[in-house]
Structures are given as C-alpha cells and as structure tokens.
Coordinates of C-alpha atoms in Angstrom, one line a residue:
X1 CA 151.9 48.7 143.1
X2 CA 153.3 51.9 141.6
X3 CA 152.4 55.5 143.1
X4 CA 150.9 57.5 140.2
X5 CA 153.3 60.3 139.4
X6 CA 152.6 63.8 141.3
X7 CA 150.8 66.2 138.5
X8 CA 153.1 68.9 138.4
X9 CA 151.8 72.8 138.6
X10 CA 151.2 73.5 135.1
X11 CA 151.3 70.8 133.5
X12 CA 148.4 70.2 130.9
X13 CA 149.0 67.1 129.6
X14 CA 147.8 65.5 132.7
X15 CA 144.3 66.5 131.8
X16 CA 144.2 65.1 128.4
X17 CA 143.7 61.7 126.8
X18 CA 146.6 59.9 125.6
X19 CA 145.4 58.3 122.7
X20 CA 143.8 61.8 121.8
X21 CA 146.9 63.1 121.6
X22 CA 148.8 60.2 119.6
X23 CA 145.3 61.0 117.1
X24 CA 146.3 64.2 117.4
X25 CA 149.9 63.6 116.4
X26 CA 149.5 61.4 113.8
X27 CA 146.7 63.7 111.7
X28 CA 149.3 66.7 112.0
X29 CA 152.3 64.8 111.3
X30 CA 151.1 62.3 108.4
X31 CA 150.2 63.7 104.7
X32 CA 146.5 63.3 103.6
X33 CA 146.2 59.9 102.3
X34 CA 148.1 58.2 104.8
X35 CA 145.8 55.7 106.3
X36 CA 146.4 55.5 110.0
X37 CA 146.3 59.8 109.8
X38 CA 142.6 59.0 108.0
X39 CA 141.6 56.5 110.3
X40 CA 142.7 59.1 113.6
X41 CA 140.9 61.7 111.9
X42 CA 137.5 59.5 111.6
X43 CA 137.9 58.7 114.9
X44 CA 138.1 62.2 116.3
X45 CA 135.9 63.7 114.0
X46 CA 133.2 60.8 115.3
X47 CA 134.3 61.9 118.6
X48 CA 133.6 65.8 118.5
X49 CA 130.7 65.4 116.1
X50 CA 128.5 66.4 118.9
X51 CA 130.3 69.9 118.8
X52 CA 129.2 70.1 115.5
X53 CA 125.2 69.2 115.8
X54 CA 125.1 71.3 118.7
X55 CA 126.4 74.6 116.3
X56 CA 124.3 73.8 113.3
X57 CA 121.1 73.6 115.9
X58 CA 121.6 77.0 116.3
X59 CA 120.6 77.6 112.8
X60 CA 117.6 74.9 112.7
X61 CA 115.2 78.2 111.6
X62 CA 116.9 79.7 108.8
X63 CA 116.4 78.5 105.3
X64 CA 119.7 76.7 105.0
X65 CA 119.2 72.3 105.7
X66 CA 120.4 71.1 108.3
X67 CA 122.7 68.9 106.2
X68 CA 124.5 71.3 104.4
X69 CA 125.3 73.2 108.2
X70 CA 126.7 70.0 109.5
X71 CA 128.9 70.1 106.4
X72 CA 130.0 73.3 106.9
X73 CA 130.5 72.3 111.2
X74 CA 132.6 69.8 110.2
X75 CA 134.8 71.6 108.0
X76 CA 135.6 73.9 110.9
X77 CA 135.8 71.0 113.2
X78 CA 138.8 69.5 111.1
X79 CA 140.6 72.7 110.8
X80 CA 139.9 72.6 114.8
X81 CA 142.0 69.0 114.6
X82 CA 144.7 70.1 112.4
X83 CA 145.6 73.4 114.1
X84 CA 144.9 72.6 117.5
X85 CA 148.5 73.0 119.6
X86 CA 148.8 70.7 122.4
X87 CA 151.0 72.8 124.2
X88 CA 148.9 76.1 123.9
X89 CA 145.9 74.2 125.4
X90 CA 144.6 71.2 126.8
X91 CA 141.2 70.8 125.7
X92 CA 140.4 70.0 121.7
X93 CA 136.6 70.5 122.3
X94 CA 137.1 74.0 123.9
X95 CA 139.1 74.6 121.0
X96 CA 136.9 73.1 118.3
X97 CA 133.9 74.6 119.5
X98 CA 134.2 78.6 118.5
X99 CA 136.0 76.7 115.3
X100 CA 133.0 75.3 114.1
X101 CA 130.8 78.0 115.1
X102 CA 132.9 80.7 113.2
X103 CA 133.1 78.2 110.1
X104 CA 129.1 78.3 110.3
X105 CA 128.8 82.1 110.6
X106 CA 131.1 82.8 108.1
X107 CA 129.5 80.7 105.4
X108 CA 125.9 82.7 106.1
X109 CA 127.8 85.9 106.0
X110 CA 130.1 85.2 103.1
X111 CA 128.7 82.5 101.1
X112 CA 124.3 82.3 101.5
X113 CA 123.8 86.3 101.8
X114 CA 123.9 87.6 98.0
X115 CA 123.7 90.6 99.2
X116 CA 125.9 92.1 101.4
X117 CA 124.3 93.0 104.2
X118 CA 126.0 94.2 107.9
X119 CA 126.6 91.7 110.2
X120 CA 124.9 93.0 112.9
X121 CA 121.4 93.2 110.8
X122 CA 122.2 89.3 110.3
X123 CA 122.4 88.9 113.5
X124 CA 119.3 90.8 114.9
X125 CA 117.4 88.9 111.9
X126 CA 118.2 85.5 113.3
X127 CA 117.3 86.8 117.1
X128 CA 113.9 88.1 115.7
X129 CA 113.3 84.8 114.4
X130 CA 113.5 83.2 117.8
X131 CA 111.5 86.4 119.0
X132 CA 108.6 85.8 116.8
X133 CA 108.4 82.3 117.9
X134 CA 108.3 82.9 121.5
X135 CA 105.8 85.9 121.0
X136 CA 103.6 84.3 118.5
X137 CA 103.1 81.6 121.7
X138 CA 102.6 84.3 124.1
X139 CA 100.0 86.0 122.4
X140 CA 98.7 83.8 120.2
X141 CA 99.2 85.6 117.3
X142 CA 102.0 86.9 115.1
X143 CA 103.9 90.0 117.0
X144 CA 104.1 93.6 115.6
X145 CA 107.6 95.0 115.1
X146 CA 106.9 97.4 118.2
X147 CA 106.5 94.3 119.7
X148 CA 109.4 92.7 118.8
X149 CA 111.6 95.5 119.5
X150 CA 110.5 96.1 122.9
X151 CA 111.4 92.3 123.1
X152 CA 114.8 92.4 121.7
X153 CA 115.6 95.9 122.5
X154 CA 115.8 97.8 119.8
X155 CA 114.4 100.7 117.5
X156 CA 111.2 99.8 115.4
X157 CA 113.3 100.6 112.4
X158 CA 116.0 98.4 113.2
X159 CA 113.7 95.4 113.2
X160 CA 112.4 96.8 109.7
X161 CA 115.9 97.1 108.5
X162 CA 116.5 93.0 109.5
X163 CA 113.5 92.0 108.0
X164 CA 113.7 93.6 104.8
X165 CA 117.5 92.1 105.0
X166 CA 115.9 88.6 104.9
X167 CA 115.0 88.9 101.3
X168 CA 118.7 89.6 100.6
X169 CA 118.9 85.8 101.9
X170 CA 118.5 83.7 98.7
X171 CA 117.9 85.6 95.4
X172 CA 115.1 83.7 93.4
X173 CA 116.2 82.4 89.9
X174 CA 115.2 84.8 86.8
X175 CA 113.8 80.9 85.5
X176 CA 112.0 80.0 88.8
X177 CA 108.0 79.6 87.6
X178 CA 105.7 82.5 89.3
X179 CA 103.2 79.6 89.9
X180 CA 102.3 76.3 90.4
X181 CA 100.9 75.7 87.3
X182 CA 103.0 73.8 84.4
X183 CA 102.0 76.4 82.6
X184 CA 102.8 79.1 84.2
X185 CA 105.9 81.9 82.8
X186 CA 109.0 82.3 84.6
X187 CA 109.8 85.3 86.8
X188 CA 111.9 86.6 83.9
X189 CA 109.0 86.7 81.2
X190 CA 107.6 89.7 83.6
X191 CA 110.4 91.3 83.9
X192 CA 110.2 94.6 82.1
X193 CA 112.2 95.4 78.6
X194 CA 114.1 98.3 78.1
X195 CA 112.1 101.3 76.8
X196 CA 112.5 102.1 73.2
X197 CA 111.9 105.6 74.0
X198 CA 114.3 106.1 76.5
X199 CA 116.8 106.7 74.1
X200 CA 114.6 109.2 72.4
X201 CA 113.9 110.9 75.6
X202 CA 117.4 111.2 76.7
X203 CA 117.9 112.9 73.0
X204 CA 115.3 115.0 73.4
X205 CA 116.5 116.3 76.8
X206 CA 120.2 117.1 75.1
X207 CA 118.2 119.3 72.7
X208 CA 116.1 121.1 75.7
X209 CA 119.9 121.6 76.9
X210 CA 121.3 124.0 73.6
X211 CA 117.9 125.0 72.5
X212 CA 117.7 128.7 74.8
X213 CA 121.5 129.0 72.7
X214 CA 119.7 129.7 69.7
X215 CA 118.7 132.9 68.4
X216 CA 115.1 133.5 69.2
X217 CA 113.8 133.3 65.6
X218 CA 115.6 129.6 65.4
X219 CA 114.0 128.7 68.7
X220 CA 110.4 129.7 67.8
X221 CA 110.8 128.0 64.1
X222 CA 111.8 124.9 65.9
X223 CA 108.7 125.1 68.1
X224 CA 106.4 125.7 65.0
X225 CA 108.2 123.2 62.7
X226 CA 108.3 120.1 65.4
X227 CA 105.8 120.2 67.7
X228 CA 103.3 122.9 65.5
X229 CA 103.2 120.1 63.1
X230 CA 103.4 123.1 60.5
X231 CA 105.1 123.2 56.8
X232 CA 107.8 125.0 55.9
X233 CA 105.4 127.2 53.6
X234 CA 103.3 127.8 56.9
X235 CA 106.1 128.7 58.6
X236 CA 107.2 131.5 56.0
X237 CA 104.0 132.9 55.6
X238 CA 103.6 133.0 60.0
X239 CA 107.2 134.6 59.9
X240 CA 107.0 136.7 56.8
X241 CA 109.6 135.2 54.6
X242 CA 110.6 132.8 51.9
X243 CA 110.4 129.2 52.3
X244 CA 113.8 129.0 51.5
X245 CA 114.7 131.2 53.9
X246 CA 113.2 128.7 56.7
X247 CA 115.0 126.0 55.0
X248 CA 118.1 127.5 55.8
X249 CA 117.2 128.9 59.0
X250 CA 116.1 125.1 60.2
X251 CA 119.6 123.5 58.7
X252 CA 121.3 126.1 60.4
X253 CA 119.7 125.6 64.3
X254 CA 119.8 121.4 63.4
X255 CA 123.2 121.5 62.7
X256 CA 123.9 123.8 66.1
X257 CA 122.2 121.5 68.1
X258 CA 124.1 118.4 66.5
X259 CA 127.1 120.1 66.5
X260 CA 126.8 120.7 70.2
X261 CA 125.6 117.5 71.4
X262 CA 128.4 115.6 69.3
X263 CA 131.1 118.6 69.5
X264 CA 130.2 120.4 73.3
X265 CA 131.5 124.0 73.2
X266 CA 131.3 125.0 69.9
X267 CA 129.9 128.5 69.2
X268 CA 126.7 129.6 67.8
X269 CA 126.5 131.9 64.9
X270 CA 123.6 134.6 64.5

C-alpha cells in the first residue's frame, strides 16, 4: 500500500476536489456549446445551487419573486464558475458566495429601483422591514418610526427618508385600473391635463414685466381699457381727449409691450 504524498506548506490544491477542478477546467477552457463544458457547468451549478437559495432568502420580503432572485443568484453564481482561479484560491463556494450576493444587490439597485435612490436608504429600507416584523411580534402592533429607529439605530427622519424611498420601488403603470371594478378608469384618466390658461398666465406676467416702462398715461389707459372693461369713447372722455387720440395711444403701448417681449431691449418712446 502506497503512503499518501506529504501536503506540502502552501499547497491549495490539496484541499480541493479533483473532479471540481477538471469541471472547473473544462467550463473555462471549452466555448459555450461544447457539450461536456455544458454538462460540467450543470453539474456545478447543481452543486453550488444552495449558495444561490441561501442569497435570494435574504430578499424573501421585498416585492421581487423569489424566482426571478434565483435567476439573478445564478447568473452571479456562473460568473463565480467562469472566473474563479484555481491558483488564487481554493474554495469555489467562498468564491461564489459574495458573487451571487453582489449579482442580487446590484439588480435591486440598478435594475427594480426606477428611481435612483442612495444605497444606504436601500439598505436601511430592507433592515426596517425585518425590524417591523420583529417589533410588530413584540408589541403586538405595528411599530412607530421612533420605534423603529431606536431599534435600528438611527434618526426618525432617516427611517422616514427609507420609507418614502419604498415607493420609488416599482412605478405603477399610467394603464394600471384604480380599482377592482371592470369598470373602473385607469390611473392615467385622472391624471391632470395641462392648463389652457397657463399659457395665458405666463403672457400676462411678461406684460406685468414692461408695463411700469410705459409712460404713465399708457399705463393707466391700459388699466381702464382691459381690466375697466371701458370703450375707447369712455376712455377719451375720462382722459379729456379724442378717441382717436386713445387709439393711437393704445397701438402705441401694445406695440411696446410686443416689441419687448419678442424683441427684449428695445427702447420706449414718450
């Protein structure tokens, strides 16, 4: 009978499975397609699929299934197999582990949050989750956000900030119904249309703007023409002269005012 070989001071490969490693070799070494680099990547995914359950637990609360996680586990758990370096490390589960884990983080920051929110508030939102269902035992009732931040640690306004991140999560479709009902509209029916005055207003507050550039007998036959509702006769005989004479006056403090919301800059004459 043999004497098994002396394991030499650093040497990892003593600690490692050899037909891991030929799996290993043959995924990195063969093109995709080949079928004994498929068939040693089922086997080691099958093998390390634990790795991946045990990440995607993590996330059992949030609103993301539990299937589409494990997809996501496994993604990092092949880039695990296909990067891993033999000679670097010795053990493909320590290796594949913060793999998978990153992959899962990375798809709720990058790819579920539509809006960006910091990754610490993500964070603190998925421990107040676990917070709230530890506390809502203890006390048999839901907790109050002093509550929760004495729990976790934090200010009262962070745990605000994290909650009102949640609805950041998953935007609801403009189409999504507001009830049950077949009948009822879509979230986009009360949505509100853009004001036909606005534009009117925003007009209005251009002429505010030049107005107080007029002479003072333009400004106060403005005031009396458009919002005294009076005549141009009326206006002559308040002012003392011909209607004509308002005619011009008005063309001349319209055209100003045109003039310098079109053309800003240009002078006013007397």
């Amino acid at each position: 009978m043999g004497i098994p070989a002396r394991r030499q001071p650093g040497d990892r490969t003593a600690s490692r499975d050899p037909g891991e490693q030929d799996q290993l070799a043959l995924v990195q070494a063969r093109p995709p397609g080949d079928p004994e680099r498929d068939a040693a990547c089922e086997a080691l995914v099958a093998r390390y699929a634990n790795i991946v359950r045990a990440c995607a637990a993590r996330y059992r609360d949030s609103p993301e299934s539990a299937e589409d996680l494990m997809q996501v586990g496994y993604v990092g758990l092949m880039k695990a197999i296909n990067n891993f370096d033999p000679d670097v490390g010795d053990s493909l589960a320590a290796y594949a582990q913060p793999c998978v884990s990153g992959e899962i983080k990375r798809h709720f920051r990058d790819k579920r949050w539509q809006i960006r929110v910091r990754r610490s508030t993500q964070e603190l939102r998925l421990r107040i989750g676990a917070a709230t269902a530890d506390l809502t035992q203890e006390l048999s009732r839901p907790p109050s956000d002093a509550e929760l931040a004495a729990r976790l640690g934090v200010t009262d306004a962070e745990v605000a900030d994290a909650q009102l991140a949640s609805q950041a999560f998953q935007v609801a479709s403009l189409d999504a119904p507001v009830g049950s009902d077949d009948g009822s509209g879509s979230l986009a029916e009360l949505m509100g249309a853009e004001d036909p005055q606005l534009e009117h207003a925003l007009d209005i507050e251009s002429v505010w703007k030049h107005c107080a550039e007029l002479p003072q007998r333009e400004q106060h036959l403005l005031m009396m023409r458009f919002y005294g509702n009076m005549t141009q006769d009326q206006i002559g005989a308040e002012m003392g002269i011909s209607q004509m004479h308002v005619s011009r006056l008005l063309s001349h403090a319209l055209t100003y005012l045109r003039d310098q919301i079109t053309e800003p800059g240009r002078p006013a004459s007397a």
